[in-house]
Short mmCIF file of C-alpha atoms and ligand atoms in Angstrom, two decimals:
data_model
loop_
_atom_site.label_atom_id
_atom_site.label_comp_id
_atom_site.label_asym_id
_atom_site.label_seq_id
_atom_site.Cartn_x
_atom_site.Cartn_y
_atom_site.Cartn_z
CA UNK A 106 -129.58 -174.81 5.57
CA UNK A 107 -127.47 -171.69 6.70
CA UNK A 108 -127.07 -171.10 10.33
CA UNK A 109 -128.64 -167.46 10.32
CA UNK A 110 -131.98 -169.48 8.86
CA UNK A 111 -132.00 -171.89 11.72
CA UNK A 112 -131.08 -169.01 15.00
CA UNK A 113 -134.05 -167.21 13.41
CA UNK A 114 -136.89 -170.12 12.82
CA UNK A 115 -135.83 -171.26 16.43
CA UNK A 116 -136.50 -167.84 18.30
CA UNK A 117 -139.86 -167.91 15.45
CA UNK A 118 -141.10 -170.72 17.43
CA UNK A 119 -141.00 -169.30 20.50
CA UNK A 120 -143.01 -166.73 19.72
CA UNK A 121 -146.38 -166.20 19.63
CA UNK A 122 -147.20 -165.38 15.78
CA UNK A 123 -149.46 -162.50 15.07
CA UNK A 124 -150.84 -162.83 11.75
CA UNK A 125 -149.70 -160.63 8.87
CA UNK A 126 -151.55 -159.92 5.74
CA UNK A 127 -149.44 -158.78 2.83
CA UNK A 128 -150.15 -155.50 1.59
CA UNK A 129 -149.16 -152.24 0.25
CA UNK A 130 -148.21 -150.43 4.00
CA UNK A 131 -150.78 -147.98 4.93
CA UNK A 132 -149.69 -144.18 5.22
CA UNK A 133 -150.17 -143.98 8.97
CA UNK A 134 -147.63 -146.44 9.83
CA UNK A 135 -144.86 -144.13 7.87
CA UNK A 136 -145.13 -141.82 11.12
CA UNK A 137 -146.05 -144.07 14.05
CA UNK A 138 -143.11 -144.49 16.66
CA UNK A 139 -142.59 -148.09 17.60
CA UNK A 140 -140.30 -147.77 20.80
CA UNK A 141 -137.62 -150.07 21.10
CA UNK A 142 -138.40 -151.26 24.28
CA UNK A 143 -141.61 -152.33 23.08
CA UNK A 144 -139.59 -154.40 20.30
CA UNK A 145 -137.82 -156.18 23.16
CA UNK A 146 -140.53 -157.25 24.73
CA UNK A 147 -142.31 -158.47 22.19
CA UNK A 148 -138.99 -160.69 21.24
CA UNK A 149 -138.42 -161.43 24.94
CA UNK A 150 -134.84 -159.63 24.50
CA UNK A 151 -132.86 -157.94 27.12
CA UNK A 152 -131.86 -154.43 26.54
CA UNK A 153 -128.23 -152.85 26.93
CA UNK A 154 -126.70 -149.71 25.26
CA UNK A 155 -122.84 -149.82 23.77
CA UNK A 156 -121.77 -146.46 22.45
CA UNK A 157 -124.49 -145.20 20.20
CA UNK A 158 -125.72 -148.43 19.94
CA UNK A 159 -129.06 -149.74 21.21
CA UNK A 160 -128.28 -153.91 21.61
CA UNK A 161 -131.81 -156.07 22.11
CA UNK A 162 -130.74 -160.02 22.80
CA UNK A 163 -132.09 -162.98 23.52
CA UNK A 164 -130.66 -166.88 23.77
CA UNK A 165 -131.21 -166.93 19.68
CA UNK A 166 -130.91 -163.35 18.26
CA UNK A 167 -129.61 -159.94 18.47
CA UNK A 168 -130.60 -156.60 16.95
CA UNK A 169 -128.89 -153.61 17.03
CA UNK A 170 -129.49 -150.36 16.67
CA UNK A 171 -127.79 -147.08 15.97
CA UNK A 172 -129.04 -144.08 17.17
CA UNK A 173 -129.82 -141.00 15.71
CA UNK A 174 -128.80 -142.94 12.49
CA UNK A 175 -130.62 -145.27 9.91
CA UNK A 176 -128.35 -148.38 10.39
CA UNK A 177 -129.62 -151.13 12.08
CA UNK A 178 -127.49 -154.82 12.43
CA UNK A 179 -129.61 -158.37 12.64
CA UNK A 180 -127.46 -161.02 14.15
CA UNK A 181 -124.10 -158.69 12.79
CA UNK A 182 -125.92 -158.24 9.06
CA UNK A 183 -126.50 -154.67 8.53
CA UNK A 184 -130.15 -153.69 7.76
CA UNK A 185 -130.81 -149.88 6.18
CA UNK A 186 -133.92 -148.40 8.32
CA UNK A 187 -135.99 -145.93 5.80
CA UNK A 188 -135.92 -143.56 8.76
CA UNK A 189 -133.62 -142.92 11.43
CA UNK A 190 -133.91 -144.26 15.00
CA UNK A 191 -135.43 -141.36 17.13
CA UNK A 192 -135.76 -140.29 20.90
CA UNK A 193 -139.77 -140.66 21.16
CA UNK A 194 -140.64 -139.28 24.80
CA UNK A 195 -137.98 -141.16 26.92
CA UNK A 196 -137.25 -144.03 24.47
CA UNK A 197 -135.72 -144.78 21.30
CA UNK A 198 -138.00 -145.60 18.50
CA UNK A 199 -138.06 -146.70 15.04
CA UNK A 200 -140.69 -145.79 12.74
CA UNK A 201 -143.83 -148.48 12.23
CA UNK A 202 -143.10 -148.73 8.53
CA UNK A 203 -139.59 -150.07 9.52
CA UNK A 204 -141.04 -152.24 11.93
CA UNK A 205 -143.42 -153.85 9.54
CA UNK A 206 -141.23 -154.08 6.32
CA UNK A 207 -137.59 -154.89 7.75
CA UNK A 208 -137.39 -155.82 11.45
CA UNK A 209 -140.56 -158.46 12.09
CA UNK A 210 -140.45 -159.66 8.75
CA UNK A 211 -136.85 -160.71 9.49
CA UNK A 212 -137.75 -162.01 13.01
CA UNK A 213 -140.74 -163.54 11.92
CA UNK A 214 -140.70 -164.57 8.92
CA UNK A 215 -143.26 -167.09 8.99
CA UNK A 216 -146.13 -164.96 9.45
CA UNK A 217 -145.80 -162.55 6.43
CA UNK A 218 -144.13 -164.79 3.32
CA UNK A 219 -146.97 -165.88 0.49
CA UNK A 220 -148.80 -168.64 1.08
CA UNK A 221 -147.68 -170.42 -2.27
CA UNK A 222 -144.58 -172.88 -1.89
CA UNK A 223 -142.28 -170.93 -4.40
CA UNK A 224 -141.61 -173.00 -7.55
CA UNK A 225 -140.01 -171.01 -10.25
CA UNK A 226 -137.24 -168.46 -9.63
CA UNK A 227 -136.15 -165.91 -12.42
CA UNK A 228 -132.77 -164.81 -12.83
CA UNK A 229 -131.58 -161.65 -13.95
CA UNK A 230 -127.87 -160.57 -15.10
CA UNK A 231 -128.15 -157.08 -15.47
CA UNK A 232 -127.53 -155.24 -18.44
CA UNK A 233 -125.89 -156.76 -21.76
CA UNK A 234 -125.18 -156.26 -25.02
CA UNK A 235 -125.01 -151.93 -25.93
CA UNK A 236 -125.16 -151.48 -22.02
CA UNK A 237 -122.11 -152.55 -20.67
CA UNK A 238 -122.91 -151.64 -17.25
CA UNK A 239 -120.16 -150.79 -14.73
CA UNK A 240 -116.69 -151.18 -16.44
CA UNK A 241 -113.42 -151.14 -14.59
CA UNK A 242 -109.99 -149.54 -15.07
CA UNK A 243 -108.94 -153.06 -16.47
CA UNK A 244 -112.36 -152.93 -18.52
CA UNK A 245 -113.53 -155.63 -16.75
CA UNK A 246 -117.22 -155.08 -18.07
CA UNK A 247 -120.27 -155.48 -15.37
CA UNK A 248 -122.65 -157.46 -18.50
CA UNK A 249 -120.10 -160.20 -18.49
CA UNK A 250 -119.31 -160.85 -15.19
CA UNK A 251 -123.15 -161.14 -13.73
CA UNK A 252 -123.88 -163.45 -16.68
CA UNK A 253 -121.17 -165.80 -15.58
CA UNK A 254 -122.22 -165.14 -11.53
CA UNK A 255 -126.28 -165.59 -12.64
CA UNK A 256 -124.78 -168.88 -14.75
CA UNK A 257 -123.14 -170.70 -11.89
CA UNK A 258 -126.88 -169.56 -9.50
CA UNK A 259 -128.72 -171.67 -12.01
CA UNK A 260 -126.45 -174.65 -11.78
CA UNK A 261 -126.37 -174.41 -8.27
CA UNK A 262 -130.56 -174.47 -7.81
CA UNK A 263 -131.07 -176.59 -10.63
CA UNK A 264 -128.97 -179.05 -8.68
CA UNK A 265 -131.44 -178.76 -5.90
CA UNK A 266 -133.84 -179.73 -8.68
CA UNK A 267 -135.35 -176.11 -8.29
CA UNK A 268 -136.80 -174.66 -11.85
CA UNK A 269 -134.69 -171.34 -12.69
CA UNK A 270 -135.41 -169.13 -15.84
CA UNK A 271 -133.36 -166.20 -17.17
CA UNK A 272 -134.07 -162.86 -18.33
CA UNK A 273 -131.08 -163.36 -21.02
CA UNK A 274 -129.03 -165.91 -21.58
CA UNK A 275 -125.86 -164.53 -24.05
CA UNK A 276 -124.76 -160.68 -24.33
CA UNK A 277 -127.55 -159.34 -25.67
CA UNK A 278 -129.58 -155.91 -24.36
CA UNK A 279 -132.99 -155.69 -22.39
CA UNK A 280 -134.95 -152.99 -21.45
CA UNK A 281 -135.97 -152.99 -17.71
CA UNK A 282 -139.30 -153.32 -18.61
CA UNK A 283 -138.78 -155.99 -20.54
CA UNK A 284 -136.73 -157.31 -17.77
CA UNK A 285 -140.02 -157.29 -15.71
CA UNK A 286 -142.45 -158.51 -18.07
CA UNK A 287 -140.36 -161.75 -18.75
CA UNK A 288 -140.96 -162.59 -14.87
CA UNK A 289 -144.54 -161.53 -15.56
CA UNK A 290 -145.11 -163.94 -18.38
CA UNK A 291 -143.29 -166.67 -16.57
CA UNK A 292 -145.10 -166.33 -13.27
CA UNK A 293 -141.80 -165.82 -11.34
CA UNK A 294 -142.24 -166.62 -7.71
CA UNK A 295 -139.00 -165.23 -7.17
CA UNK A 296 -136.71 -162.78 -8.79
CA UNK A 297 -133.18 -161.74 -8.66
CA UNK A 298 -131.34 -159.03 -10.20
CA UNK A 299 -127.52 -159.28 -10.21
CA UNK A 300 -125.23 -156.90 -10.65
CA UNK A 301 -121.83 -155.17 -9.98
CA UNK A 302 -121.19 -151.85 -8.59
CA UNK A 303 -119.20 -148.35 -9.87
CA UNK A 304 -118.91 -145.37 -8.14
CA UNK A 305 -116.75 -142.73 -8.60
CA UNK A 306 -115.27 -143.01 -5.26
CA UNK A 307 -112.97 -145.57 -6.23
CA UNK A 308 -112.64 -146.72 -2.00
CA UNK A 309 -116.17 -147.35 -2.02
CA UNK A 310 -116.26 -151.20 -1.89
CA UNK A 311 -117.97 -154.43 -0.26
CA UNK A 312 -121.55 -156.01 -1.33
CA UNK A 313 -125.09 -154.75 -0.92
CA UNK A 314 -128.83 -156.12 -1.40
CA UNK A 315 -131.44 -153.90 -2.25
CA UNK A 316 -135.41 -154.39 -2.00
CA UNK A 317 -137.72 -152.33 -2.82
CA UNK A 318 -138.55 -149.21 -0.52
CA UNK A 319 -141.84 -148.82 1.08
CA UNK A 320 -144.53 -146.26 -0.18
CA UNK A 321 -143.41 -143.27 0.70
CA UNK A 322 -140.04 -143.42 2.45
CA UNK A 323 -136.47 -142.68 1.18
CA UNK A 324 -134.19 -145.06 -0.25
CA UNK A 325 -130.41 -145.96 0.68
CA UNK A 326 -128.41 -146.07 -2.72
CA UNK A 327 -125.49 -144.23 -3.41
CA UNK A 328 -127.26 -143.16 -6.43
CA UNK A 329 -129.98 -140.86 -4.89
CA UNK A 330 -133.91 -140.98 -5.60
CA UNK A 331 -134.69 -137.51 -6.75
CA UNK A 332 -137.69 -137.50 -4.09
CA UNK A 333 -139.42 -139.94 -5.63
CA UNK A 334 -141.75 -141.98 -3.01
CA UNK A 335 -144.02 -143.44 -5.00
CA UNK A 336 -145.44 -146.82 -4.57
CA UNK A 337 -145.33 -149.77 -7.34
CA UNK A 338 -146.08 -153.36 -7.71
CA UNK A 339 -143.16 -154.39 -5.76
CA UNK A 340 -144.51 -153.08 -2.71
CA UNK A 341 -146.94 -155.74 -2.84
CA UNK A 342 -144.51 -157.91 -1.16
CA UNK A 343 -142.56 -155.73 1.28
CA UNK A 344 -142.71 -157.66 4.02
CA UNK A 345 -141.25 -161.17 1.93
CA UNK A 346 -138.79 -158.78 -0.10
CA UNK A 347 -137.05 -158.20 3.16
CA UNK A 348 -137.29 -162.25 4.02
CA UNK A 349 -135.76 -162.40 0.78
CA UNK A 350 -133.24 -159.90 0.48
CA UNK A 351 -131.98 -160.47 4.24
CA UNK A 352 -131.67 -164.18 3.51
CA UNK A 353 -129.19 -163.27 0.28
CA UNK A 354 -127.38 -160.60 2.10
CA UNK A 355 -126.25 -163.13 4.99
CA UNK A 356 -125.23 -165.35 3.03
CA UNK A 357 -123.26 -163.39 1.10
CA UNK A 358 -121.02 -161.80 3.00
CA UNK A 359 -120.31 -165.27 4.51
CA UNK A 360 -119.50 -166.63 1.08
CA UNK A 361 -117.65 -163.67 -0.54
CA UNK A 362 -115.91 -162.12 2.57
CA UNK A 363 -116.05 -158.73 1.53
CA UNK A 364 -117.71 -155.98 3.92
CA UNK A 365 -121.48 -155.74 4.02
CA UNK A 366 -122.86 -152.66 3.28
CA UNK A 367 -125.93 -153.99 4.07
CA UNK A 368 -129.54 -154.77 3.12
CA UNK A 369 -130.47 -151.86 1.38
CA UNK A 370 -133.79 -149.79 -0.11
CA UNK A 371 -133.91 -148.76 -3.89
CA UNK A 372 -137.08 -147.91 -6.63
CA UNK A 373 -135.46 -149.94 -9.35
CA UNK A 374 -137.23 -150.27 -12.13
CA UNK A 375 -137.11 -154.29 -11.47
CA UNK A 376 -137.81 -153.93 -8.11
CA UNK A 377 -140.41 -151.96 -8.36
CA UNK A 378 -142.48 -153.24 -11.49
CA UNK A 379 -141.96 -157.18 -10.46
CA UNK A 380 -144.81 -158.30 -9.08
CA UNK A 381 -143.46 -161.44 -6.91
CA UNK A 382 -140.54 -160.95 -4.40
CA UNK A 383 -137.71 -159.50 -5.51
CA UNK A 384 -134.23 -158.63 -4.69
CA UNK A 385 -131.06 -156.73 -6.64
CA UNK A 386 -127.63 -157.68 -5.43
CA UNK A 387 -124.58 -156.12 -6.41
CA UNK A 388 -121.42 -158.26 -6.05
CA UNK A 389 -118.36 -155.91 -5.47
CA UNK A 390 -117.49 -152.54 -7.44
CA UNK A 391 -115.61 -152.91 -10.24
CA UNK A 392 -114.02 -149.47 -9.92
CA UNK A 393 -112.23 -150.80 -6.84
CA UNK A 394 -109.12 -151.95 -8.02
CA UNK A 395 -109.33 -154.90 -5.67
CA UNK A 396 -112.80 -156.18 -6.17
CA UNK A 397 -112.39 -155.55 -10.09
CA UNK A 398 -109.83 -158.45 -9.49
CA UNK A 399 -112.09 -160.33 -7.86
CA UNK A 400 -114.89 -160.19 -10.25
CA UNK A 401 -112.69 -162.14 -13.06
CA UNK A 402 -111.95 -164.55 -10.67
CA UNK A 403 -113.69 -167.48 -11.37
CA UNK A 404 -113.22 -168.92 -7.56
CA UNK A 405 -115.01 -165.43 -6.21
CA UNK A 406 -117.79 -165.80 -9.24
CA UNK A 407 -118.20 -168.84 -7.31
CA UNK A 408 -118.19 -167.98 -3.88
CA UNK A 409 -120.72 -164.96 -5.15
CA UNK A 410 -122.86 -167.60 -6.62
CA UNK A 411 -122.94 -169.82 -3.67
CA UNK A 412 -123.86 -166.87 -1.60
CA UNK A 413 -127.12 -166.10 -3.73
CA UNK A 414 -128.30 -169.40 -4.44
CA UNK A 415 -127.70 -170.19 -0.74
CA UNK A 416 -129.94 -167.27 0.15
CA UNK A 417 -132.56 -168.00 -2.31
CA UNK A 418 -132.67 -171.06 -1.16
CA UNK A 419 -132.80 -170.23 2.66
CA UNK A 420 -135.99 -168.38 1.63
CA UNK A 421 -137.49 -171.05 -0.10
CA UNK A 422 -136.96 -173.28 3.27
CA UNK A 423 -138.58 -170.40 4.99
CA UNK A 424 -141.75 -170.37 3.02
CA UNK A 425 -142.29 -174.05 3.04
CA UNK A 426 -142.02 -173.93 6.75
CA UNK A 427 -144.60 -171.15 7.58
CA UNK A 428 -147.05 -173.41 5.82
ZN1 ZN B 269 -125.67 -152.77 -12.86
#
């Protein structure tokens, strides 16, 4: 099990547990201030301020928090609020929704994951066949190199003796929603989009988990939303997508060593139409010349690999705990 699993579970049994029900977050809590010092006391964290940071810490964890700004760290992994951190009367605050989908889901995981043991994951290399996907300035193409990456997950929790399914198997093309309805029809208790990035920033780099954003807040892709802030299926599980996608996201940008650009919010079609918790990662940017190299590079496929099947599997170990 990965360190960041074990900090957390410790400081989870310390705590008194509060118990969660799953469900699509109410409107009021989009608004609702929850102060940061109230966060530290319910953790039983000490409170110091570095720069324009906010810094809550205890024996086990530490939570940071920029002000004014939507960036948040758990235990050094960055963690996109949907709303920036606030002055509310003389303290800083976060909003509720944040609190309920990102922060205390992370903290405590045990009290909002589903009460079924997870048994059957369901991978998904993105695009494939007449979608290419991302292609670099070496046309290294995005539909091969997830293939390989979602390839060597498989081996890696089939080795574990976990059951693994996949949304395609050779270079052929999907629609999203058919993407969707193959985790439907195989009642997925897991599922995980991979994928690599492009921008045309060719700079941008590093790697990035996205779950799906609550009911109506904003999103954190470089992509934009078009002011959409509508709710979907995948917001059935907001509180486990972030168990999820936090538990991939640590792990890996220990495994790959590139920068984390966090855990991140996104209406993707998958995201958003899967009905079991799901996660989209995106591996490096293949219009960085540097990370392009990387992503034919079967020993950072590998590292990638080990990264996501380690934080699939940290989630599984989370969910057969809180039972
Ligand atoms: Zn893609």
């Amino acid at each position: 099990m990965h360190l960041m699993t074990r900090k957390l579970f410790v400081s989870q049994i310390v705590l008194l547990a509060s118990c969660h029900t799953q469900s699509v977050i109410a409107k009021s809590t989009v608004a609702t201030p929850v102060s940061l010092a109230y966060i530290a006391r319910l953790y039983s964290m000490k409170t110091t301020t570095s720069g324009k940071k906010v810094i809550l810490k205890n024996k086990w964890n530490t939570i940071e928090v920029e002000t004014n700004s939507r960036r948040a760290w758990i235990n050094g992994v960055m963690v996109w609020l949907q709303h920036p951190c606030r002055k509310s009367g003389n303290n800083w605050a976060i909003r509720e929704v944040d609190f309920k989908t990102g922060i205390d889901p992370i903290m405590r995981s045990y009290a909002y994951v589903p009460s079924k043991s997870p048994s059957l994951v369901m991978l998904d290399p993105g695009h494939g066949g007449k979608d290419s996907g991302a292609v670099g300035a070496r046309k290294v193409y995005e539909k091969k190199a997830v293939l390989s990456i979602a390839n060597r997950v498989k081996s890696h929790l089939e080795a574990k003796k976990i059951k693994v399914k996949m949304t395609r198997t050779s270079d052929t093309y999907l629609s999203l929603q058919q993407r969707s309805d193959q985790a439907i029809k195989a009642g997925a208790d897991i599922f995980v989009s991979i994928h690599a990035d492009g921008a045309t920033d060719r700079s941008a780099h590093g790697v990035e988990t996205f779950i799906m954003t609550a009911a109506g807040c904003d999103s954190s892709n470089h992509y934009g939303q078009g002011g959409d802030k509508s709710a979907g299926k995948g917001n059935i599980h907001d509180a486990a997508n972030a168990v999820l996608g936090f538990s991939i996201q640590s792990n890996l940008i220990k495994t790959s060593k590139r920068s984390d650009r966090g855990l991140r919010r996104a209406r993707f079609s998958v995201l958003k139409k899967t009905p079991c918790p799901a996660a989209l990662v995106e591996c490096g940017f293949l219009t960085n010349p540097e990370e392009e190299a990387l992503m034919i590079d079967p020993s950072y496929r590998e590292a990638v690999a080990r990264g996501i099947s380690n934080g699939i599997l940290g989630y599984m170990t989370l969910v057969k705990r809180a039972h």
